[in-house]
PDB file of C-alpha atoms in Angstrom:
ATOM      1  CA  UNK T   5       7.562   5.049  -9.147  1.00 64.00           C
ATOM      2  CA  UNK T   6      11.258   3.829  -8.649  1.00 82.00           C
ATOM      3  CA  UNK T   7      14.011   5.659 -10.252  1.00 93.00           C
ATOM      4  CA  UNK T   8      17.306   4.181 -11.890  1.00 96.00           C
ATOM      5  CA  UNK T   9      19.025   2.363  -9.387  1.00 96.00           C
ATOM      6  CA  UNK T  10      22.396   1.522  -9.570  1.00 97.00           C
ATOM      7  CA  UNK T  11      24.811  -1.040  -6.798  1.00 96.00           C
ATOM      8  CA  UNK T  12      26.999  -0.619  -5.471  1.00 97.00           C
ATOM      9  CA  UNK T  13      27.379   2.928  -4.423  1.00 95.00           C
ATOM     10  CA  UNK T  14      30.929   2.468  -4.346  1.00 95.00           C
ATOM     11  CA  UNK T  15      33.043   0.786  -4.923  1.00 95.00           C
ATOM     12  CA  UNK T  16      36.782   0.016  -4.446  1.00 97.00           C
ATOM     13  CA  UNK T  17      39.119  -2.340  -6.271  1.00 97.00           C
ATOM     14  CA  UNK T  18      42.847  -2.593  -7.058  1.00 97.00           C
ATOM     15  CA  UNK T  19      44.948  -2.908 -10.653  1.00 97.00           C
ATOM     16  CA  UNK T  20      44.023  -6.162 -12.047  1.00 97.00           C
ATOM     17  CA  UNK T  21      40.987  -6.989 -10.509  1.00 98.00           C
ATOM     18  CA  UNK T  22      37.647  -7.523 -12.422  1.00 97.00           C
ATOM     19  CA  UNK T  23      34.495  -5.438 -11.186  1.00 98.00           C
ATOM     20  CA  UNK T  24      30.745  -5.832 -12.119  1.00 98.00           C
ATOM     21  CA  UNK T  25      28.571  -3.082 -12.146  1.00 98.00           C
ATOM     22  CA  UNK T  26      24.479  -3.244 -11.563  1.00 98.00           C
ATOM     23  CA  UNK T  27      21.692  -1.578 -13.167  1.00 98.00           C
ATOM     24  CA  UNK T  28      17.842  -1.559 -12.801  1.00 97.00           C
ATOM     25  CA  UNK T  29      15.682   0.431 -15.177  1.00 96.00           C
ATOM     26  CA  UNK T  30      12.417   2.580 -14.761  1.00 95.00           C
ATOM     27  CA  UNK T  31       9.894  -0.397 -14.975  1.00 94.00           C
ATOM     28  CA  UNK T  32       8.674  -0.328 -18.666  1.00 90.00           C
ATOM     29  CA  UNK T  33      11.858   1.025 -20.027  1.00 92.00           C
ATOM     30  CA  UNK T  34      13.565  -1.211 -22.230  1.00 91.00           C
ATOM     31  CA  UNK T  35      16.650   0.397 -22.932  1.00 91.00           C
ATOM     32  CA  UNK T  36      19.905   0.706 -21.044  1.00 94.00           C
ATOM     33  CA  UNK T  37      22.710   3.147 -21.465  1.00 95.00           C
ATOM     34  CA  UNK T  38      26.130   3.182 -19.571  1.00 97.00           C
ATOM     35  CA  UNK T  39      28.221   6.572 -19.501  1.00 98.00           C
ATOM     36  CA  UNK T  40      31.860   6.852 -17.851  1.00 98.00           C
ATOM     37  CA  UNK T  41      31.814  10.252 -15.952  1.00 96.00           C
ATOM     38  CA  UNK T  42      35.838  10.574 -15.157  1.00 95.00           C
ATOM     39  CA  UNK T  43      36.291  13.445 -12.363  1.00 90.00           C
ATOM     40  CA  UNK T  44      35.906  17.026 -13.750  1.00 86.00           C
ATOM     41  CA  UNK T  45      34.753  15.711 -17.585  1.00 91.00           C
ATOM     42  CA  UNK T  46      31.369  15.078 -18.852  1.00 94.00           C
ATOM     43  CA  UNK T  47      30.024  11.466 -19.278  1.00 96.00           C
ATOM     44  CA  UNK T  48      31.057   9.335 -21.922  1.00 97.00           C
ATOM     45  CA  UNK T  49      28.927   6.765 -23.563  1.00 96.00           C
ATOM     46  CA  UNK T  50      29.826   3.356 -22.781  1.00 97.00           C
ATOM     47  CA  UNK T  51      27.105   0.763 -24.480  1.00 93.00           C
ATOM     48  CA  UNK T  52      23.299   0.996 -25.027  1.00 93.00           C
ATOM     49  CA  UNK T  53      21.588  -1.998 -24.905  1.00 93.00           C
ATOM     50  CA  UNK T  54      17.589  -2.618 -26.217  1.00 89.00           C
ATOM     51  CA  UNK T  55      15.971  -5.610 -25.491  1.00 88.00           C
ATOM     52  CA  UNK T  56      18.729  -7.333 -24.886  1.00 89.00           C
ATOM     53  CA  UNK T  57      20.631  -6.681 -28.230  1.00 91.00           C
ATOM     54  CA  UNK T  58      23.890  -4.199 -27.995  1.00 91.00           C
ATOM     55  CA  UNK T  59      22.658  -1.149 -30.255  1.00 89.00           C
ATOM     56  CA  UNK T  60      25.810   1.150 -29.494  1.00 89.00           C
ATOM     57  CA  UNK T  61      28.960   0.844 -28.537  1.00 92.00           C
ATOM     58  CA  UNK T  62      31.842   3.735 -27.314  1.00 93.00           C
ATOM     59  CA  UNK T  63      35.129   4.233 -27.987  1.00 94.00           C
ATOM     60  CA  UNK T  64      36.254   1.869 -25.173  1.00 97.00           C
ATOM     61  CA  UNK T  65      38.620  -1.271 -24.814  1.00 97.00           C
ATOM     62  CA  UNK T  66      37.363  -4.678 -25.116  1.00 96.00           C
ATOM     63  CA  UNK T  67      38.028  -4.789 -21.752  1.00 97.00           C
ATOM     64  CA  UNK T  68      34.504  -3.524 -20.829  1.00 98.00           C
ATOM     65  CA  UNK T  69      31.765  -5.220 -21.525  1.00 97.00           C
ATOM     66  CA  UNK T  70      27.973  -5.579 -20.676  1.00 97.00           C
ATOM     67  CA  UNK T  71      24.994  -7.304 -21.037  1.00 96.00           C
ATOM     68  CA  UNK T  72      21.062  -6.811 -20.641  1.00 96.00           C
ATOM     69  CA  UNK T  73      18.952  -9.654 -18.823  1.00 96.00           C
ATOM     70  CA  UNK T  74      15.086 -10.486 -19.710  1.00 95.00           C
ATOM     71  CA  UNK T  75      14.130  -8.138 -16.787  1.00 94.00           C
ATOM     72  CA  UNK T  76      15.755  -5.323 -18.755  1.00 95.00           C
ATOM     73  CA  UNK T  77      18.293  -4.795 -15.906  1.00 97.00           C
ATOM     74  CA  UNK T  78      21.523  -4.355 -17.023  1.00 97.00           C
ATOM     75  CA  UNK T  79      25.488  -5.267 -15.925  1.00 98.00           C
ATOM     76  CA  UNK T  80      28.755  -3.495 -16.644  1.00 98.00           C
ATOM     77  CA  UNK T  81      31.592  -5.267 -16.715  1.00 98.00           C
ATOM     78  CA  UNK T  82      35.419  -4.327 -16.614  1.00 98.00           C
ATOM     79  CA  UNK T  83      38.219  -6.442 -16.697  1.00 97.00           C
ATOM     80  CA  UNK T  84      42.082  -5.834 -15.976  1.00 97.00           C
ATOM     81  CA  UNK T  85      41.381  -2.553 -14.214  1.00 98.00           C
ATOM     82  CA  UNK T  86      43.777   0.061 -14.524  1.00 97.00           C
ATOM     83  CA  UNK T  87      43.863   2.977 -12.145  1.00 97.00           C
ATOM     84  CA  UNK T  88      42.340   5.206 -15.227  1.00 96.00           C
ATOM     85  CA  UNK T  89      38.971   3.470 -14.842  1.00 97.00           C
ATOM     86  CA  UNK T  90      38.380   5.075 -11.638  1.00 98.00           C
ATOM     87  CA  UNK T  91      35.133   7.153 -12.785  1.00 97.00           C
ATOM     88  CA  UNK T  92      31.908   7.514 -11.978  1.00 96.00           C
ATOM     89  CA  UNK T  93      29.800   4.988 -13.750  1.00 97.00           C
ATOM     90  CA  UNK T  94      26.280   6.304 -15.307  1.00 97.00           C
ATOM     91  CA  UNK T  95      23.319   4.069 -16.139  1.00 97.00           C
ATOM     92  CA  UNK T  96      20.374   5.821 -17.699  1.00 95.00           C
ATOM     93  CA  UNK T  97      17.424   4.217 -19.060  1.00 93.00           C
ATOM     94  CA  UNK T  98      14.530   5.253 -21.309  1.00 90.00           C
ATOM     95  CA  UNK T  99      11.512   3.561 -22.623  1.00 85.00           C
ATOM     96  CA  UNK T 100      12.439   2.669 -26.256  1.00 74.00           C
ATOM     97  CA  UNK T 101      16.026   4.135 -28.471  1.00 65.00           C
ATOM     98  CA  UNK T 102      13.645   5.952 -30.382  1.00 66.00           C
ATOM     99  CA  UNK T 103      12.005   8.139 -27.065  1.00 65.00           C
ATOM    100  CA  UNK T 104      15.146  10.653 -26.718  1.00 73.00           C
ATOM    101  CA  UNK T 105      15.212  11.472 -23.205  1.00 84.00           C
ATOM    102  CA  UNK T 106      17.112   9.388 -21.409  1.00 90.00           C
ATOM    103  CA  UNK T 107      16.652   8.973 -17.067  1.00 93.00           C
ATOM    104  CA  UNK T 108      19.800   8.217 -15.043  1.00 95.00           C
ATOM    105  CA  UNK T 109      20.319   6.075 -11.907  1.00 96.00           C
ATOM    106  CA  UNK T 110      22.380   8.059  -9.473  1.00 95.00           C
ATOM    107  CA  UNK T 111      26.030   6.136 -10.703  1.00 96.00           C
ATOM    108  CA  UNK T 112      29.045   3.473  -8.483  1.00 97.00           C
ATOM    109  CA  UNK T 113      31.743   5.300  -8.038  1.00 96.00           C
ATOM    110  CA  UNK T 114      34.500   3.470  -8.866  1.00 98.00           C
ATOM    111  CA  UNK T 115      38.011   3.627  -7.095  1.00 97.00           C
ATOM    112  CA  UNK T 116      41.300   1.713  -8.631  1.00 97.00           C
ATOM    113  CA  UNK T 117      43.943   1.749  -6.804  1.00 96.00           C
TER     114      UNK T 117
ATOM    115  CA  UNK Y  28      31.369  12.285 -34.906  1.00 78.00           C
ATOM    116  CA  UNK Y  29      29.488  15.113 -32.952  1.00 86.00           C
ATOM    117  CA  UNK Y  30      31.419  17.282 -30.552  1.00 93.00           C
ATOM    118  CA  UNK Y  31      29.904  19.349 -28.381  1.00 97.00           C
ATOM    119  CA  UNK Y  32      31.868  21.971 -26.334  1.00 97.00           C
ATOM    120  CA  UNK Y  33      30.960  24.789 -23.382  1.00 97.00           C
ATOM    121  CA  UNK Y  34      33.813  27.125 -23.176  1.00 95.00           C
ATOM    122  CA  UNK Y  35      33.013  28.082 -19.314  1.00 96.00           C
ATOM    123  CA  UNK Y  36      34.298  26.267 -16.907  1.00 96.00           C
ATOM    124  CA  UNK Y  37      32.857  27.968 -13.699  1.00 97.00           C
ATOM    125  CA  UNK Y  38      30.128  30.567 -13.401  1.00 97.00           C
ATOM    126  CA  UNK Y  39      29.134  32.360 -10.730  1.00 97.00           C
ATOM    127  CA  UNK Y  40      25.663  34.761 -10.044  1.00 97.00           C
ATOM    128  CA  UNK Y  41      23.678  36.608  -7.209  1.00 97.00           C
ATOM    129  CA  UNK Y  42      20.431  34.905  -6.413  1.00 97.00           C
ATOM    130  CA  UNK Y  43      17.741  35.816  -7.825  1.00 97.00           C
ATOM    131  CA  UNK Y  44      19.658  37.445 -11.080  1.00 97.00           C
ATOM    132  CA  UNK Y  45      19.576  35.813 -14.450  1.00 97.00           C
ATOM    133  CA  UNK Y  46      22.766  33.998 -16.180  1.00 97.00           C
ATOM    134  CA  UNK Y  47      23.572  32.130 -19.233  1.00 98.00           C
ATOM    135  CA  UNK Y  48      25.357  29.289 -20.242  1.00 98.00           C
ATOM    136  CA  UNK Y  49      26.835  28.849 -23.245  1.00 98.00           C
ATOM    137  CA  UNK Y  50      27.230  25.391 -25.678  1.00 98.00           C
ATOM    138  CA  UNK Y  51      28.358  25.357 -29.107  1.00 98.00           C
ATOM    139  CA  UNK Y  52      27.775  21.858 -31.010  1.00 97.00           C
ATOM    140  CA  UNK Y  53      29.122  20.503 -34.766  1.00 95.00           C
ATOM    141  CA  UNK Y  54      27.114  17.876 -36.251  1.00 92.00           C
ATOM    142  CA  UNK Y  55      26.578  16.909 -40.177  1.00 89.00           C
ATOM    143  CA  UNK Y  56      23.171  15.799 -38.848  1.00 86.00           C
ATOM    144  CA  UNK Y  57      19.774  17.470 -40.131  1.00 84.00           C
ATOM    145  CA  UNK Y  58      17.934  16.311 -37.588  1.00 86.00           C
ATOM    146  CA  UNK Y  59      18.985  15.832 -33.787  1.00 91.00           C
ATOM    147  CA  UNK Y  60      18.266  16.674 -29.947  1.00 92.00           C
ATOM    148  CA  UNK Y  61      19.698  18.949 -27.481  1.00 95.00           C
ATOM    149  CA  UNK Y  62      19.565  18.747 -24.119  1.00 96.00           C
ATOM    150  CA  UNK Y  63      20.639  20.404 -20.535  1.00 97.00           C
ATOM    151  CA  UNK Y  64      21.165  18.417 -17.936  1.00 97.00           C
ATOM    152  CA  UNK Y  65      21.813  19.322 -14.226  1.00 96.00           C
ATOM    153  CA  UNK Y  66      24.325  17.695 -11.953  1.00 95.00           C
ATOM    154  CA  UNK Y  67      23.863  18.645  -8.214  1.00 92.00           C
ATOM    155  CA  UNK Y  68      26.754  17.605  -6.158  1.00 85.00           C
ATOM    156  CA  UNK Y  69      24.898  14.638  -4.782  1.00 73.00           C
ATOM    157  CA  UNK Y  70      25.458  13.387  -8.437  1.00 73.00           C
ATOM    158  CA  UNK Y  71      22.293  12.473  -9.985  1.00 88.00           C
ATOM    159  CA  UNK Y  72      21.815  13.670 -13.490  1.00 93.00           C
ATOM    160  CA  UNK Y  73      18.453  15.802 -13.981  1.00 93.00           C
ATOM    161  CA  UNK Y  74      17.277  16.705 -17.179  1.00 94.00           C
ATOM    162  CA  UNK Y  75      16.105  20.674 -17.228  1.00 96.00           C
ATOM    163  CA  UNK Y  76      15.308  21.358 -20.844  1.00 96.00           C
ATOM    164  CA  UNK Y  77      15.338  19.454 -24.206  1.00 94.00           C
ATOM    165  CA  UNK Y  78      14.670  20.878 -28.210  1.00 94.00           C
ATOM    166  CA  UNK Y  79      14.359  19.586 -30.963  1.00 91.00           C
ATOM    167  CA  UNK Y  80      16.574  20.778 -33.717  1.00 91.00           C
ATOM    168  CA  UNK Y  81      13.363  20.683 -36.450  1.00 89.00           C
ATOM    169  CA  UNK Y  82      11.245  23.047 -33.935  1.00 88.00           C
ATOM    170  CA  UNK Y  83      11.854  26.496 -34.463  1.00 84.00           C
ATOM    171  CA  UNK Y  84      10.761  28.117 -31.499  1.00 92.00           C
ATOM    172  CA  UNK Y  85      12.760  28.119 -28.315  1.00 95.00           C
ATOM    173  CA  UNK Y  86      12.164  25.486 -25.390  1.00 94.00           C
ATOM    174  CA  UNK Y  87      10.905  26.926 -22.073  1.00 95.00           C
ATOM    175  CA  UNK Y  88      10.628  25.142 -18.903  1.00 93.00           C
ATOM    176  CA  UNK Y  89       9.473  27.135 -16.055  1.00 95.00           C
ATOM    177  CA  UNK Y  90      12.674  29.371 -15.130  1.00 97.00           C
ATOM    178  CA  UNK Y  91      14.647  27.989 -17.721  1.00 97.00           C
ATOM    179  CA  UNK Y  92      14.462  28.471 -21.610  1.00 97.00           C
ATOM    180  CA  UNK Y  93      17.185  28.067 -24.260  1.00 97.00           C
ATOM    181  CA  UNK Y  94      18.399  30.349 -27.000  1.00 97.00           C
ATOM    182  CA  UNK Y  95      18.890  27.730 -29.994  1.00 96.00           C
ATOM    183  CA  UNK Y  96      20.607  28.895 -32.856  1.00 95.00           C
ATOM    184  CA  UNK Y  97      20.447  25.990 -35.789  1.00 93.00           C
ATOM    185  CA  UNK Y  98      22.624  27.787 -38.085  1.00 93.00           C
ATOM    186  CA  UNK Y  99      25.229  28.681 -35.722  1.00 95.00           C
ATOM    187  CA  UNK Y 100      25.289  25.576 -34.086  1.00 95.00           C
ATOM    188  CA  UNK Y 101      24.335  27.420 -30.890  1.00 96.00           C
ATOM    189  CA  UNK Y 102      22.576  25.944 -27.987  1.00 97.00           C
ATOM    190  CA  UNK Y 103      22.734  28.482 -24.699  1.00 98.00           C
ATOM    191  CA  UNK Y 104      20.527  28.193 -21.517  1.00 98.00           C
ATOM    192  CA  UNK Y 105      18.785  31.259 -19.789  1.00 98.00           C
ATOM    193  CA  UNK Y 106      17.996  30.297 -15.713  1.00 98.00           C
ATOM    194  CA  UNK Y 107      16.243  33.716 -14.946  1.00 97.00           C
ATOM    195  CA  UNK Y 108      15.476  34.368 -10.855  1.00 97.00           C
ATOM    196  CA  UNK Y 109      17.808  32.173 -10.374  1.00 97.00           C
ATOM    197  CA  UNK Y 110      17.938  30.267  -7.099  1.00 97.00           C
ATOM    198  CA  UNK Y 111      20.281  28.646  -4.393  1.00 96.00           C
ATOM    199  CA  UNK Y 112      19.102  25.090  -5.640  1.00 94.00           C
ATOM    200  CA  UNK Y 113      20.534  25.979  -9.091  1.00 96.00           C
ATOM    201  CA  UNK Y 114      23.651  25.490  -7.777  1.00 96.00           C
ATOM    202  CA  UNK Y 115      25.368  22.258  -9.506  1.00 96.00           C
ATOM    203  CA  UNK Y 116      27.555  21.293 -12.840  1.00 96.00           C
ATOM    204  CA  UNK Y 117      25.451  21.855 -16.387  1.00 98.00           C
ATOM    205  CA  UNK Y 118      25.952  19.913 -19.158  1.00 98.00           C
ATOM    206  CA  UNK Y 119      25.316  20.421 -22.624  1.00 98.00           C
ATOM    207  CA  UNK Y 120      24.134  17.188 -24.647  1.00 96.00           C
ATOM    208  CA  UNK Y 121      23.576  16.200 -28.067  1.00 94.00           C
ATOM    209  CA  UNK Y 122      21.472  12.893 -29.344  1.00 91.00           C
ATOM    210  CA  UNK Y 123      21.144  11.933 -33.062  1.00 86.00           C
ATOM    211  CA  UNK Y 124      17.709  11.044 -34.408  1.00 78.00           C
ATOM    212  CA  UNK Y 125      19.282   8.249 -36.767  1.00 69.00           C
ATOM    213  CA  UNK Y 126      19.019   4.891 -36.112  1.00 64.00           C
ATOM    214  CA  UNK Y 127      21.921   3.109 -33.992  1.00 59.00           C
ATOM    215  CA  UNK Y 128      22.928   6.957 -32.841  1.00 61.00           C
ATOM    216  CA  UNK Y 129      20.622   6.790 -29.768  1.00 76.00           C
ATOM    217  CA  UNK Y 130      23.801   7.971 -27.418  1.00 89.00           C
ATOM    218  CA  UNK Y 131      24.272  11.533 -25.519  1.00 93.00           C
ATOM    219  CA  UNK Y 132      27.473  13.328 -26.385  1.00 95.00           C
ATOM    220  CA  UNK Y 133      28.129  15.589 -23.541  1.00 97.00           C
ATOM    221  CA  UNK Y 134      30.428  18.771 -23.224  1.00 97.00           C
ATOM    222  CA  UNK Y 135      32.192  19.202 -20.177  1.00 96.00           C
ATOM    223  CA  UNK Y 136      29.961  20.959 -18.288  1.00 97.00           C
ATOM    224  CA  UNK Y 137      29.408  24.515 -16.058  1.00 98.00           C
ATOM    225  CA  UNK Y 138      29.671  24.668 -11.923  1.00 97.00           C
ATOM    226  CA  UNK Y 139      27.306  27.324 -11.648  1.00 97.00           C
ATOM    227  CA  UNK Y 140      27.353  28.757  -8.354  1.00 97.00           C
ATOM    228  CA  UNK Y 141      24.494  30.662  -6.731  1.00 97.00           C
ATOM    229  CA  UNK Y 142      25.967  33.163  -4.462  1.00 97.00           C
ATOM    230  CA  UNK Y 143      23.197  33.840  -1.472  1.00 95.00           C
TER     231      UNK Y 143
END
């Protein structure tokens, strides 16, 4: 079976600029977490999403946003980059918000410059 | 707000010798996961051992088992014979089991380094 999968790999962008970020879950899994790994620091939690309803939402600006699709896949979205959102970006997904293990895709590195 | 929090940076062991992480945790929470996750430096997270804070007895997972300490917040992992594929960051997670809380608070991780 297919893991998380995550496009693009990487990813570059400059100050300003908008970027979307893709995410497919483990078929059958219905929800979808984002975590911001910045270089040297543990992930932090971004959004969860479960069946297409927002469920939790991090300490971030409005500026980053996201959305779950009927398929369960999931986008990230950032706006007005700054060169502090350089980070790797984790999806994980797991089968329901109530199943507690959570599987992660293997993350878009982001570069702002 | 949970915090979790692993107090060594970088750790370092002989193969084949056992070492052991450390990860303290604060959480008003009676009930609650813990996890340890492995980073290898291709990136991909890997879960290596979960508990449950309402089990008692310590998680084991092959090589790896955890020393979980409810009352002192305590959550350390064991990797005994430990191998050159160990080699990667460690993190130290915590989930709440309360509805809307469904996110992983992470410290910020071990490099563990398996010396050949």
């Amino acid at each position: 079976d297919a893991g998380v999968t995550q496009s693009p790999t990487h990813l570059i962008k400059t100050r300003g600029q908008h970027v979307t970020l893709r995410c497919s879950p483990i078929s059958g899994h219905k929800s979808v977490s984002w975590y911001q790994q910045v270089l040297g620091q543990g992930p932090q939690f971004i959004f969860q999403y479960y069946e297409k309803e927002e469920r939790g939402r991090g300490n971030f600006p409005d500026r980053f946003s996201a959305r779950q699709f009927p398929n369960y896949s999931s986008e990230l979205n950032v706006n007005a980059l700054l060169l502090g959102d350089s980070a790797l970006y984790l999806c994980a997904s797991s089968p329901s918000t109530s199943y507690n293990e959570q599987f992660f895709g293997p993350g878009t590195r982001l570069t702002v410059l | 707000a949970q915090t979790v929090t692993q107090s060594q940076p970088e750790m370092s062991v002989q193969e084949a010798e056992t070492v052991t992480l450390s990860c303290t945790y604060d959480t008003s929470e009676s009930n609650y996961y813990l996890f340890w996750y492995k980073q290898p430096p291709s990136r991909q997270m890997i879960l290596v051992i979960r508990q449950e804070a309402y089990k008692q007895q310590n998680a084991t997972e092959n090589r790896f088992s955890v020393n979980f300490q409810k009352a002192a917040k305590s959550f350390s992992l064991k990797i005994s014979d430990s191998q050159l594929g160990d080699t990667a960051m460690y993190f130290c997670a915590f989930m709440g089991d309360n509805f809307g809380n469904e996110k992983l608070t992470f410290g910020t991780g071990t490099r563990l380094t398996i010396i050949p």
